[in-house]
Amino acid sequence: MKLKKDEKVLVYHSLGYMKMVNLVHRIKKFQLILEVEEIYADVIGKKSIKENEIHFIKSAERYIFATELLDQFVNGEKKPSLVIYGTYHVEAEEKYGIKEEVVQDRNREIVNCVYAGTLDPRKGGAYAAVNAAIFLPSNYHVHILGFGTKLETENLKELIEKVKEKAKAKITYDGILSGSDYIKFIKNCNIGLSTQNPDADFNATSFPSKILSYMSNSLRVVCIRIPAVEASAVNDYVYYYDEQTPENIAHTIMEIDLNDNYDSKKIIDELDLKFQKELKIFLEA
């Protein structure tokens, strides 16, 4: 309540304090800069709160969005806005005791693919990655790094055991990793899997943050073709599949040439510099 009129306030959008921010914004008349990653009503499947959520978002004076599509959907008045897809922090191999030439050695006997993210069956990414292993040859290894409830974890482990009976490729659930342990693990993989259910409402406007996490660690990314990614600046650097089937995911994985000149870290660095320049102008205006 000590805020002054027209003072700039950057707020990360959350349903938890949306009402409070809205009240103070109306009373104090500060300039609300809202960072919006997604429409939470779509993520949690509660259409009853969507109208209030959209109304609140539209009350802001400026925005930082996660996708161009979210900007188009919410920002009908064309208020000042920026887009940032996720982390633009490139992880150096040397920091984790990994030699650059090891990361670039794509002629390994085993091609390591990784899905890192939620085990929530509604998002479906982990299950799709596991089932794709059925259609991969024996020189592929699908790793699952994920978090979920005890039941979700047990169900995924049961699926992995069933798939192992059919698959030639190796598949493992490698638990939950964070910090340097996560980075070291990811850096020893070749391909990152972004295999979430394309029919979920949240895919219309949200950007899969794991894409940037994979790219910042030198991985190629296999992703379901969705508008939010196609409209982004990383569109040309993602390996798409068009149908959410294990066969299509596996086919795209096997199509990847690991010996080309792909340099995802350079792409992330360029996005980082561009956003820094844009953010400076955005905040000073």
mmCIF file of C-alpha atoms in Angstrom:
data_model
loop_
_atom_site.group_PDB
_atom_site.id
_atom_site.type_symbol
_atom_site.label_atom_id
_atom_site.label_comp_id
_atom_site.label_asym_id
_atom_site.label_seq_id
_atom_site.Cartn_x
_atom_site.Cartn_y
_atom_site.Cartn_z
ATOM 1 C CA MET A 1 0.000 0.000 0.000
ATOM 2 C CA LYS A 2 3.064 2.273 0.053
ATOM 3 C CA LEU A 3 3.269 2.173 -3.732
ATOM 4 C CA LYS A 4 2.938 5.446 -5.617
ATOM 5 C CA LYS A 5 0.754 6.194 -8.610
ATOM 6 C CA ASP A 6 2.331 5.121 -11.942
ATOM 7 C CA GLU A 7 5.177 3.303 -10.169
ATOM 8 C CA LYS A 8 6.177 0.189 -12.163
ATOM 9 C CA VAL A 9 5.548 -3.121 -10.397
ATOM 10 C CA LEU A 10 6.529 -6.454 -11.964
ATOM 11 C CA VAL A 11 4.319 -9.320 -10.778
ATOM 12 C CA TYR A 12 4.525 -13.014 -11.605
ATOM 13 C CA HIS A 13 0.979 -14.134 -12.399
ATOM 14 C CA SER A 14 -0.500 -16.428 -9.757
ATOM 15 C CA LEU A 15 -4.023 -17.412 -8.781
ATOM 16 C CA GLY A 16 -2.861 -17.441 -5.158
ATOM 17 C CA TYR A 17 -2.498 -13.672 -4.842
ATOM 18 C CA MET A 18 -4.413 -12.508 -7.923
ATOM 19 C CA LYS A 19 -7.258 -10.928 -5.923
ATOM 20 C CA MET A 20 -4.894 -9.064 -3.610
ATOM 21 C CA VAL A 21 -2.801 -7.647 -6.460
ATOM 22 C CA ASN A 22 -5.946 -6.660 -8.328
ATOM 23 C CA LEU A 23 -7.321 -4.780 -5.298
ATOM 24 C CA VAL A 24 -4.110 -2.841 -4.622
ATOM 25 C CA HIS A 25 -3.683 -2.088 -8.335
ATOM 26 C CA ARG A 26 -7.156 -0.534 -8.469
ATOM 27 C CA ILE A 27 -6.574 1.546 -5.319
ATOM 28 C CA LYS A 28 -2.994 2.742 -5.869
ATOM 29 C CA LYS A 29 -3.068 3.053 -9.683
ATOM 30 C CA PHE A 30 0.477 1.721 -10.147
ATOM 31 C CA GLN A 31 1.652 0.369 -13.517
ATOM 32 C CA LEU A 32 1.222 -3.389 -13.375
ATOM 33 C CA ILE A 33 3.712 -5.370 -15.461
ATOM 34 C CA LEU A 34 2.438 -8.931 -15.405
ATOM 35 C CA GLU A 35 4.584 -11.930 -16.261
ATOM 36 C CA VAL A 36 2.202 -14.546 -17.633
ATOM 37 C CA GLU A 37 3.502 -18.054 -18.322
ATOM 38 C CA GLU A 38 0.161 -19.728 -18.908
ATOM 39 C CA ILE A 39 -3.567 -19.639 -18.227
ATOM 40 C CA TYR A 40 -3.785 -21.612 -14.991
ATOM 41 C CA ALA A 41 -7.480 -22.349 -15.423
ATOM 42 C CA ASP A 42 -6.530 -24.376 -18.499
ATOM 43 C CA VAL A 43 -3.746 -26.217 -16.672
ATOM 44 C CA ILE A 44 -5.838 -27.265 -13.678
ATOM 45 C CA GLY A 45 -8.971 -27.771 -15.758
ATOM 46 C CA LYS A 46 -11.248 -25.321 -13.926
ATOM 47 C CA LYS A 47 -13.149 -23.359 -16.532
ATOM 48 C CA SER A 48 -15.158 -21.701 -13.751
ATOM 49 C CA ILE A 49 -12.220 -19.481 -12.796
ATOM 50 C CA LYS A 50 -11.021 -18.735 -16.314
ATOM 51 C CA GLU A 51 -13.180 -15.642 -16.825
ATOM 52 C CA ASN A 52 -11.865 -14.001 -13.635
ATOM 53 C CA GLU A 53 -8.306 -14.959 -14.481
ATOM 54 C CA ILE A 54 -8.496 -13.469 -17.978
ATOM 55 C CA HIS A 55 -10.158 -10.317 -16.594
ATOM 56 C CA PHE A 56 -7.292 -9.869 -14.131
ATOM 57 C CA ILE A 57 -4.619 -10.416 -16.771
ATOM 58 C CA LYS A 58 -6.232 -7.859 -19.061
ATOM 59 C CA SER A 59 -6.121 -5.256 -16.281
ATOM 60 C CA ALA A 60 -2.312 -4.979 -16.504
ATOM 61 C CA GLU A 61 -0.593 -2.113 -18.334
ATOM 62 C CA ARG A 62 2.287 -4.207 -19.717
ATOM 63 C CA TYR A 63 3.190 -7.855 -20.104
ATOM 64 C CA ILE A 64 5.961 -10.399 -20.253
ATOM 65 C CA PHE A 65 4.543 -13.505 -21.940
ATOM 66 C CA ALA A 66 5.857 -17.051 -22.408
ATOM 67 C CA THR A 67 4.589 -17.327 -25.982
ATOM 68 C CA GLU A 68 3.528 -15.199 -28.905
ATOM 69 C CA LEU A 69 0.168 -16.990 -28.920
ATOM 70 C CA LEU A 70 -0.507 -15.990 -25.329
ATOM 71 C CA ASP A 71 0.207 -12.380 -26.298
ATOM 72 C CA GLN A 72 -2.265 -12.610 -29.172
ATOM 73 C CA PHE A 73 -4.921 -14.313 -27.021
ATOM 74 C CA VAL A 74 -4.829 -11.961 -24.015
ATOM 75 C CA ASN A 75 -3.418 -8.682 -25.280
ATOM 76 C CA GLY A 76 -6.131 -7.556 -27.670
ATOM 77 C CA GLU A 77 -5.399 -3.908 -26.926
ATOM 78 C CA LYS A 78 -1.765 -4.338 -28.077
ATOM 79 C CA LYS A 79 -0.292 -3.052 -24.818
ATOM 80 C CA PRO A 80 3.548 -3.081 -24.547
ATOM 81 C CA SER A 81 4.767 -6.654 -24.226
ATOM 82 C CA LEU A 82 7.785 -8.955 -24.416
ATOM 83 C CA VAL A 83 8.114 -12.702 -24.911
ATOM 84 C CA ILE A 84 10.549 -14.959 -23.054
ATOM 85 C CA TYR A 85 10.212 -18.739 -23.507
ATOM 86 C CA GLY A 86 12.054 -19.901 -20.391
ATOM 87 C CA THR A 87 15.589 -20.117 -19.072
ATOM 88 C CA TYR A 88 18.227 -18.562 -21.324
ATOM 89 C CA HIS A 89 21.055 -19.654 -19.051
ATOM 90 C CA VAL A 90 23.576 -21.823 -20.883
ATOM 91 C CA GLU A 91 25.307 -24.369 -18.679
ATOM 92 C CA ALA A 92 29.071 -24.665 -19.248
ATOM 93 C CA GLU A 93 30.400 -28.221 -19.404
ATOM 94 C CA GLU A 94 33.595 -27.311 -17.549
ATOM 95 C CA LYS A 95 31.617 -26.235 -14.469
ATOM 96 C CA TYR A 96 30.403 -29.807 -14.038
ATOM 97 C CA GLY A 97 33.660 -31.548 -14.860
ATOM 98 C CA ILE A 98 32.485 -32.604 -18.309
ATOM 99 C CA LYS A 99 34.803 -32.140 -21.278
ATOM 100 C CA GLU A 100 33.339 -30.335 -24.300
ATOM 101 C CA GLU A 101 34.627 -33.020 -26.650
ATOM 102 C CA VAL A 102 32.678 -35.644 -24.688
ATOM 103 C CA VAL A 103 29.445 -33.676 -25.149
ATOM 104 C CA GLN A 104 30.132 -33.263 -28.861
ATOM 105 C CA ASP A 105 31.000 -36.945 -29.350
ATOM 106 C CA ARG A 106 27.817 -38.115 -30.997
ATOM 107 C CA ASN A 107 29.317 -41.384 -32.270
ATOM 108 C CA ARG A 108 28.522 -43.218 -29.084
ATOM 109 C CA GLU A 109 27.339 -46.800 -29.129
ATOM 110 C CA ILE A 110 24.211 -45.847 -27.188
ATOM 111 C CA VAL A 111 21.969 -42.866 -28.024
ATOM 112 C CA ASN A 112 20.581 -41.545 -24.747
ATOM 113 C CA CYS A 113 17.119 -39.961 -24.855
ATOM 114 C CA VAL A 114 15.628 -38.266 -21.803
ATOM 115 C CA TYR A 115 12.200 -37.127 -20.695
ATOM 116 C CA ALA A 116 12.470 -34.786 -17.713
ATOM 117 C CA GLY A 117 9.300 -33.447 -16.137
ATOM 118 C CA THR A 118 5.979 -34.295 -14.554
ATOM 119 C CA LEU A 119 4.654 -37.847 -14.347
ATOM 120 C CA ASP A 120 1.078 -36.544 -14.327
ATOM 121 C CA PRO A 121 -0.870 -38.824 -16.723
ATOM 122 C CA ARG A 122 -3.051 -35.853 -17.763
ATOM 123 C CA LYS A 123 -0.020 -34.257 -19.411
ATOM 124 C CA GLY A 124 0.996 -37.618 -20.813
ATOM 125 C CA GLY A 125 4.612 -36.799 -21.644
ATOM 126 C CA ALA A 126 6.280 -39.491 -19.558
ATOM 127 C CA TYR A 127 3.914 -42.216 -20.766
ATOM 128 C CA ALA A 128 4.444 -41.246 -24.418
ATOM 129 C CA ALA A 129 8.226 -41.355 -23.976
ATOM 130 C CA VAL A 130 8.095 -44.786 -22.352
ATOM 131 C CA ASN A 131 5.891 -46.285 -25.061
ATOM 132 C CA ALA A 132 8.126 -44.880 -27.814
ATOM 133 C CA ALA A 133 10.891 -47.204 -26.579
ATOM 134 C CA ILE A 134 8.960 -50.151 -28.043
ATOM 135 C CA PHE A 135 9.774 -48.871 -31.540
ATOM 136 C CA LEU A 136 13.436 -47.997 -30.963
ATOM 137 C CA PRO A 137 16.368 -50.329 -31.737
ATOM 138 C CA SER A 138 18.733 -51.741 -29.137
ATOM 139 C CA ASN A 139 21.277 -48.915 -29.374
ATOM 140 C CA TYR A 140 18.830 -46.447 -27.776
ATOM 141 C CA HIS A 141 18.237 -45.809 -24.088
ATOM 142 C CA VAL A 142 15.164 -43.881 -22.902
ATOM 143 C CA HIS A 143 15.623 -42.232 -19.496
ATOM 144 C CA ILE A 144 12.720 -40.886 -17.434
ATOM 145 C CA LEU A 145 13.478 -38.195 -14.859
ATOM 146 C CA GLY A 146 10.267 -37.143 -13.228
ATOM 147 C CA PHE A 147 8.283 -36.004 -10.268
ATOM 148 C CA GLY A 148 4.775 -36.985 -9.262
ATOM 149 C CA THR A 149 2.678 -38.513 -6.530
ATOM 150 C CA LYS A 150 3.577 -41.912 -5.106
ATOM 151 C CA LEU A 151 0.779 -43.464 -7.166
ATOM 152 C CA GLU A 152 1.886 -41.722 -10.387
ATOM 153 C CA THR A 153 5.450 -42.921 -9.840
ATOM 154 C CA GLU A 154 4.382 -46.503 -9.165
ATOM 155 C CA ASN A 155 2.098 -46.542 -12.215
ATOM 156 C CA LEU A 156 4.926 -45.312 -14.431
ATOM 157 C CA LYS A 157 7.307 -47.934 -13.071
ATOM 158 C CA GLU A 158 4.718 -50.633 -13.812
ATOM 159 C CA LEU A 159 4.387 -49.365 -17.386
ATOM 160 C CA ILE A 160 8.174 -49.430 -17.807
ATOM 161 C CA GLU A 161 8.291 -53.064 -16.696
ATOM 162 C CA LYS A 162 5.588 -53.975 -19.244
ATOM 163 C CA VAL A 163 7.362 -52.106 -22.027
ATOM 164 C CA LYS A 164 10.656 -53.819 -21.205
ATOM 165 C CA GLU A 165 9.044 -57.137 -22.172
ATOM 166 C CA LYS A 166 8.496 -55.851 -25.730
ATOM 167 C CA ALA A 167 11.260 -53.324 -26.313
ATOM 168 C CA LYS A 168 14.766 -53.862 -27.650
ATOM 169 C CA ALA A 169 15.789 -50.404 -26.451
ATOM 170 C CA LYS A 170 16.715 -49.941 -22.813
ATOM 171 C CA ILE A 171 14.376 -47.891 -20.623
ATOM 172 C CA THR A 172 14.853 -46.739 -17.040
ATOM 173 C CA TYR A 173 13.213 -44.518 -14.456
ATOM 174 C CA ASP A 174 16.123 -42.546 -13.008
ATOM 175 C CA GLY A 175 14.276 -40.765 -10.228
ATOM 176 C CA ILE A 176 14.161 -37.074 -9.358
ATOM 177 C CA LEU A 177 17.328 -35.039 -9.834
ATOM 178 C CA SER A 178 17.970 -31.351 -9.243
ATOM 179 C CA GLY A 179 20.799 -28.829 -9.338
ATOM 180 C CA SER A 180 24.200 -30.054 -10.491
ATOM 181 C CA ASP A 181 23.082 -33.711 -10.420
ATOM 182 C CA TYR A 182 20.346 -32.907 -12.936
ATOM 183 C CA ILE A 183 22.686 -30.900 -15.179
ATOM 184 C CA LYS A 184 25.351 -33.645 -15.204
ATOM 185 C CA PHE A 185 22.754 -36.253 -16.100
ATOM 186 C CA ILE A 186 21.165 -34.192 -18.859
ATOM 187 C CA LYS A 187 24.537 -33.296 -20.392
ATOM 188 C CA ASN A 188 25.316 -36.964 -20.859
ATOM 189 C CA CYS A 189 22.198 -37.419 -22.990
ATOM 190 C CA ASN A 190 21.777 -36.726 -26.699
ATOM 191 C CA ILE A 191 18.072 -36.093 -27.227
ATOM 192 C CA GLY A 192 15.473 -34.404 -25.017
ATOM 193 C CA LEU A 193 11.830 -35.459 -25.295
ATOM 194 C CA SER A 194 8.972 -32.957 -25.058
ATOM 195 C CA THR A 195 6.119 -35.382 -25.583
ATOM 196 C CA GLN A 196 3.147 -33.898 -23.724
ATOM 197 C CA ASN A 197 -0.456 -34.465 -24.818
ATOM 198 C CA PRO A 198 -1.131 -31.978 -27.666
ATOM 199 C CA ASP A 199 -4.906 -31.985 -27.068
ATOM 200 C CA ALA A 200 -4.732 -30.450 -23.576
ATOM 201 C CA ASP A 201 -6.118 -26.908 -23.360
ATOM 202 C CA PHE A 202 -2.916 -25.453 -21.884
ATOM 203 C CA ASN A 203 -0.955 -26.306 -25.040
ATOM 204 C CA ALA A 204 -2.815 -23.563 -26.914
ATOM 205 C CA THR A 205 -0.879 -20.840 -25.114
ATOM 206 C CA SER A 206 1.878 -22.276 -22.877
ATOM 207 C CA PHE A 207 5.453 -22.996 -23.960
ATOM 208 C CA PRO A 208 7.046 -26.297 -22.824
ATOM 209 C CA SER A 209 9.823 -25.012 -20.558
ATOM 210 C CA LYS A 210 11.782 -28.262 -20.860
ATOM 211 C CA ILE A 211 12.651 -27.339 -24.472
ATOM 212 C CA LEU A 212 14.874 -24.494 -23.267
ATOM 213 C CA SER A 213 16.287 -26.651 -20.480
ATOM 214 C CA TYR A 214 17.318 -29.298 -23.021
ATOM 215 C CA MET A 215 18.730 -26.804 -25.529
ATOM 216 C CA SER A 216 20.773 -24.958 -22.900
ATOM 217 C CA ASN A 217 22.529 -28.269 -22.266
ATOM 218 C CA SER A 218 23.310 -29.046 -25.935
ATOM 219 C CA LEU A 219 20.523 -31.587 -26.531
ATOM 220 C CA ARG A 220 18.452 -31.942 -29.672
ATOM 221 C CA VAL A 221 14.750 -31.703 -28.881
ATOM 222 C CA VAL A 222 11.942 -33.950 -30.142
ATOM 223 C CA CYS A 223 8.572 -32.244 -29.712
ATOM 224 C CA ILE A 224 4.953 -32.690 -30.699
ATOM 225 C CA ARG A 225 4.049 -30.056 -33.281
ATOM 226 C CA ILE A 226 1.995 -27.434 -31.436
ATOM 227 C CA PRO A 227 1.342 -23.791 -32.424
ATOM 228 C CA ALA A 228 3.072 -22.294 -29.368
ATOM 229 C CA VAL A 229 6.401 -23.851 -30.386
ATOM 230 C CA GLU A 230 5.950 -23.340 -34.123
ATOM 231 C CA ALA A 231 5.348 -19.607 -33.555
ATOM 232 C CA SER A 232 8.480 -19.282 -31.418
ATOM 233 C CA ALA A 233 12.043 -18.296 -32.276
ATOM 234 C CA VAL A 234 13.244 -21.890 -31.714
ATOM 235 C CA ASN A 235 10.894 -23.357 -34.343
ATOM 236 C CA ASP A 236 13.710 -24.101 -36.807
ATOM 237 C CA TYR A 237 15.777 -25.930 -34.187
ATOM 238 C CA VAL A 238 13.201 -28.445 -32.953
ATOM 239 C CA TYR A 239 12.555 -31.913 -34.404
ATOM 240 C CA TYR A 240 8.781 -32.276 -34.726
ATOM 241 C CA TYR A 241 6.476 -35.237 -34.932
ATOM 242 C CA ASP A 242 2.863 -34.678 -36.033
ATOM 243 C CA GLU A 243 0.833 -37.420 -34.373
ATOM 244 C CA GLN A 244 0.895 -38.397 -30.701
ATOM 245 C CA THR A 245 1.777 -42.051 -31.259
ATOM 246 C CA PRO A 246 4.767 -44.066 -30.018
ATOM 247 C CA GLU A 247 5.669 -44.931 -33.623
ATOM 248 C CA ASN A 248 5.849 -41.276 -34.686
ATOM 249 C CA ILE A 249 7.922 -40.277 -31.667
ATOM 250 C CA ALA A 250 10.371 -43.128 -32.264
ATOM 251 C CA HIS A 251 10.596 -42.370 -35.989
ATOM 252 C CA THR A 252 11.511 -38.723 -35.300
ATOM 253 C CA ILE A 253 14.110 -39.769 -32.730
ATOM 254 C CA MET A 254 15.789 -42.101 -35.222
ATOM 255 C CA GLU A 255 15.721 -39.465 -37.987
ATOM 256 C CA ILE A 256 18.028 -37.145 -36.020
ATOM 257 C CA ASP A 257 21.562 -36.806 -37.364
ATOM 258 C CA LEU A 258 23.785 -36.486 -34.310
ATOM 259 C CA ASN A 259 26.807 -35.578 -36.426
ATOM 260 C CA ASP A 260 25.593 -32.297 -37.927
ATOM 261 C CA ASN A 261 26.639 -28.816 -36.780
ATOM 262 C CA TYR A 262 23.720 -28.279 -34.419
ATOM 263 C CA ASP A 263 24.657 -25.735 -31.724
ATOM 264 C CA SER A 264 21.690 -25.130 -29.440
ATOM 265 C CA LYS A 265 23.748 -23.218 -26.864
ATOM 266 C CA LYS A 266 24.547 -20.548 -29.444
ATOM 267 C CA ILE A 267 20.824 -20.189 -30.163
ATOM 268 C CA ILE A 268 20.042 -19.741 -26.453
ATOM 269 C CA ASP A 269 22.831 -17.170 -26.056
ATOM 270 C CA GLU A 270 21.387 -15.149 -28.937
ATOM 271 C CA LEU A 271 17.907 -15.239 -27.389
ATOM 272 C CA ASP A 272 19.397 -14.114 -24.077
ATOM 273 C CA LEU A 273 21.170 -11.078 -25.539
ATOM 274 C CA LYS A 274 18.110 -10.087 -27.562
ATOM 275 C CA PHE A 275 15.837 -10.254 -24.518
ATOM 276 C CA GLN A 276 18.244 -8.248 -22.340
ATOM 277 C CA LYS A 277 18.218 -5.399 -24.863
ATOM 278 C CA GLU A 278 14.444 -5.517 -25.252
ATOM 279 C CA LEU A 279 13.845 -5.651 -21.488
ATOM 280 C CA LYS A 280 16.003 -2.564 -20.869
ATOM 281 C CA ILE A 281 13.993 -0.531 -23.404
ATOM 282 C CA PHE A 282 10.723 -2.014 -22.101
ATOM 283 C CA LEU A 283 11.351 -0.999 -18.465
ATOM 284 C CA GLU A 284 12.744 2.443 -19.245
ATOM 285 C CA ALA A 285 9.858 3.501 -21.508
#
